Amino acid sequence: MEIVKGYIDHVIYRSGETGYTVMVVITDGEELTCVGNLSHAEPGENLEMHGEYTEHALYGRQFKVASFQVVPPDDALSMERYLGSGAIKGIGPALAARIVRKFGEDTFRIMEEEPERLSEIKGISERKAREIAVQMEEKKDLRDAMVFLQQYGISNTLAVKIYNTYGMGLYGVMRENPYKLAEDISGIGFKIADEIAGKIGIHTDSDYRIRSGILYILLLASGEGHIYLPEQILLKKAAELLGLSPSSLEGQLENLMMDQKVVIKPGENDRLVYASTYYYAEMSCARMLLDLNDAVGNDRGLLPSEEKYQLQKIRSLEQQLGMELDELQREAVLKSLNHGVFILSGGPGTGKTTTINTIIHYFEGEGNDILLAAPTGRAAKRMTEATGYEARTIHRMLEINGAAIEDTSRRSARFERNSENPLEADVVIVDEMSMVDIFLFQALLKAIAPGTRLIMVGDMDQLPSVGPGQVLHDLIASDAFPTVILQRIFRQAGESDIVVNAHNINRGEHIPLDNKSRDFFFLERNDVNVIYKHMVQLITEKLPRYVQAEPMDVQVLTPMRKGSLGAETLNRILQEYINPPSPAKKEHAVGESTLFREGDKVMQIKNNYQLEWEVVSRYNIPIDRGLGVFNGDVGIVREIREFDSSLVVEFDEHRRVTYPFSGLDELELAYAVTIHKSQGSEYPAVVMPLLSGPKMLFNRNLLYTAVTRARDCVTILGSSQTVQDMIDNVNENRRYSSLDMRIREML
């Protein structure tokens, strides 16, 4: 391992999430590009770096930093360079030169030990001298803390987070209970805290360790969509994690309950253990739903005259709109009129949109104010196109204000619309409810005042939300609210093999793969490289002509992220063919595996409530602005600007977002996306590579969701046996949620 010493001239790129940094260091009078986890290293600082020289395919010779430490400047020139870099607020290059000219190589000692002497210099008052001294002390405290934490293997990124959270109190936390780090600091999970505790010498059966391990297992479970875990499953997983026996953990569950960190409820065969936040989220949703339903509920039933009037008006609307509802659809409209909460479900082609349009026209005719919403931008756009009325994302409808809350378990948002400032509407209709998780649902319900009708629409057989809970499934299972599940496939939809095959898949019936269809094709291909070849041909040549769309509109859907047919590998391959390199297209590399190019199709992969977007006119004048870009939003890279280290992406509805290079870890290529990420979207054509994969993932639910994402054409490449095996496989991962139980309890 080699050692390089020098000072930081400037930072080219830094990831706010990982701390990965690309910067230029001046060493022996020459510029050297250095890369690695250098999250807190700032321009002007002197570093001693340990690492090795590498050759980057695009950027040439670099020094890959394995570890580093900031070393105090030891000569007048280095001190002047450091002070003039902006490291100390209020000192620029000119003032730095005057300070060093006055005190020479004694500058740092005087600033730390005799800061009042700084007021001897023109331009520095006694107050400013004190402010500079405080900053110098803070920098010294931080450097000392980083050195202290490095001995426990803590990276500089986490060291800064620990210092910012606890200040000088970090030493007490580290000695007494390092597991507190996992509770208080985002990015420090149980495993990191456990490693630190081991180095400090805390016993493996420490109470702190056991409690932290149990909470960590519940946190992992929420990442898989669970609201709770059965006690025996929780203890078994925690025991495996901690290397202890399950019986030795039981007492700590009661202690966590006493500390209000967990809630324990009886279940059929076992106790159910919740992280408190998740339990109370379900409780509040159940209470608010029942309040909404009671406020408009019509338990006495309709009088014959009332029902006759409503049915006459519904039939009149059918004539006006030029369509005819079936019996279930009319029942759905009637129930939506007479209850505070109503649920409409059904698969593709069963007339959900026609029913919703009738409901909208009915309420509009009564002079009611109606709001339409969906979980994602794409789903909202589809809703707008289908109804002719503006639909917004739930986040926009609730008026997200960008001030995000961050806690140990989840990242959520603050909304302007809430119980104190509810939505001004008589009717709220939400589509794609299968995508709504428990926390977004809670925020939605808080913003709906009793007396407002809530109509929820979705396909209960779609994959559940990415976030915790399975709201739509539980609402229907509770049997507490009027629900209509449409089942009849209408004639026009029945002419589509996409719709017919989707319903057959859902019923567990094998589908024909004989290519006699006009919109559902299968190509038997058992070699990965052959699949790559035909996939590229389909996307760049055949399907765009067939469905009258652009190659960018054809979407590859895959069950997996990793592997030869996973989204990551497919994106690298498809990028080279759909958006090949060109002298006219600027590029920017992020880390060692991702390259963004102007014209690339990209996806936002986490909710960011602070990101600003704007819509500009043809003359580049902003005509609309807002906050928030969300997990699953897809756009095109319009511009890469090296001059200010930023990248511009245009999302749906012409919303342009400028990302600093340091924020590009929130984006990934989207030529291929996982089926989970495709929820709520519709594409002209879908291509699916299905060769082999884990049985728990390759199931009926996943295949059904993928097929229903296509509007005009589905093409599957791979193994026919795999397709039929997926239809037979109903062993989807069970999701532990209990909103239905909370609702029944309150009833």
XYZ file of C-alpha atoms in Angstrom, residues 395-396 398-405 412-418 608-612 626-628 630:
26
model
C -48.038 13.521 -2.240
C -48.940 16.538 -4.386
C -51.510 16.470 0.302
C -49.202 19.407 -0.509
C -45.851 18.060 0.540
C -43.746 20.862 2.016
C -40.300 19.310 1.654
C -39.409 19.273 5.348
C -38.728 15.569 5.670
C -38.694 13.726 8.962
C -41.500 10.183 5.826
C -42.733 13.603 4.852
C -44.557 16.572 6.259
C -47.745 17.517 4.472
C -49.568 20.847 4.542
C -52.863 18.950 4.313
C -53.584 17.156 7.588
C -36.832 12.791 -1.939
C -39.153 15.398 -0.481
C -36.716 18.315 -0.855
C -35.858 17.978 -4.549
C -37.194 20.964 -6.482
C -42.885 22.247 -6.866
C -41.126 19.925 -4.437
C -40.669 16.178 -4.345
C -40.563 9.906 -5.683
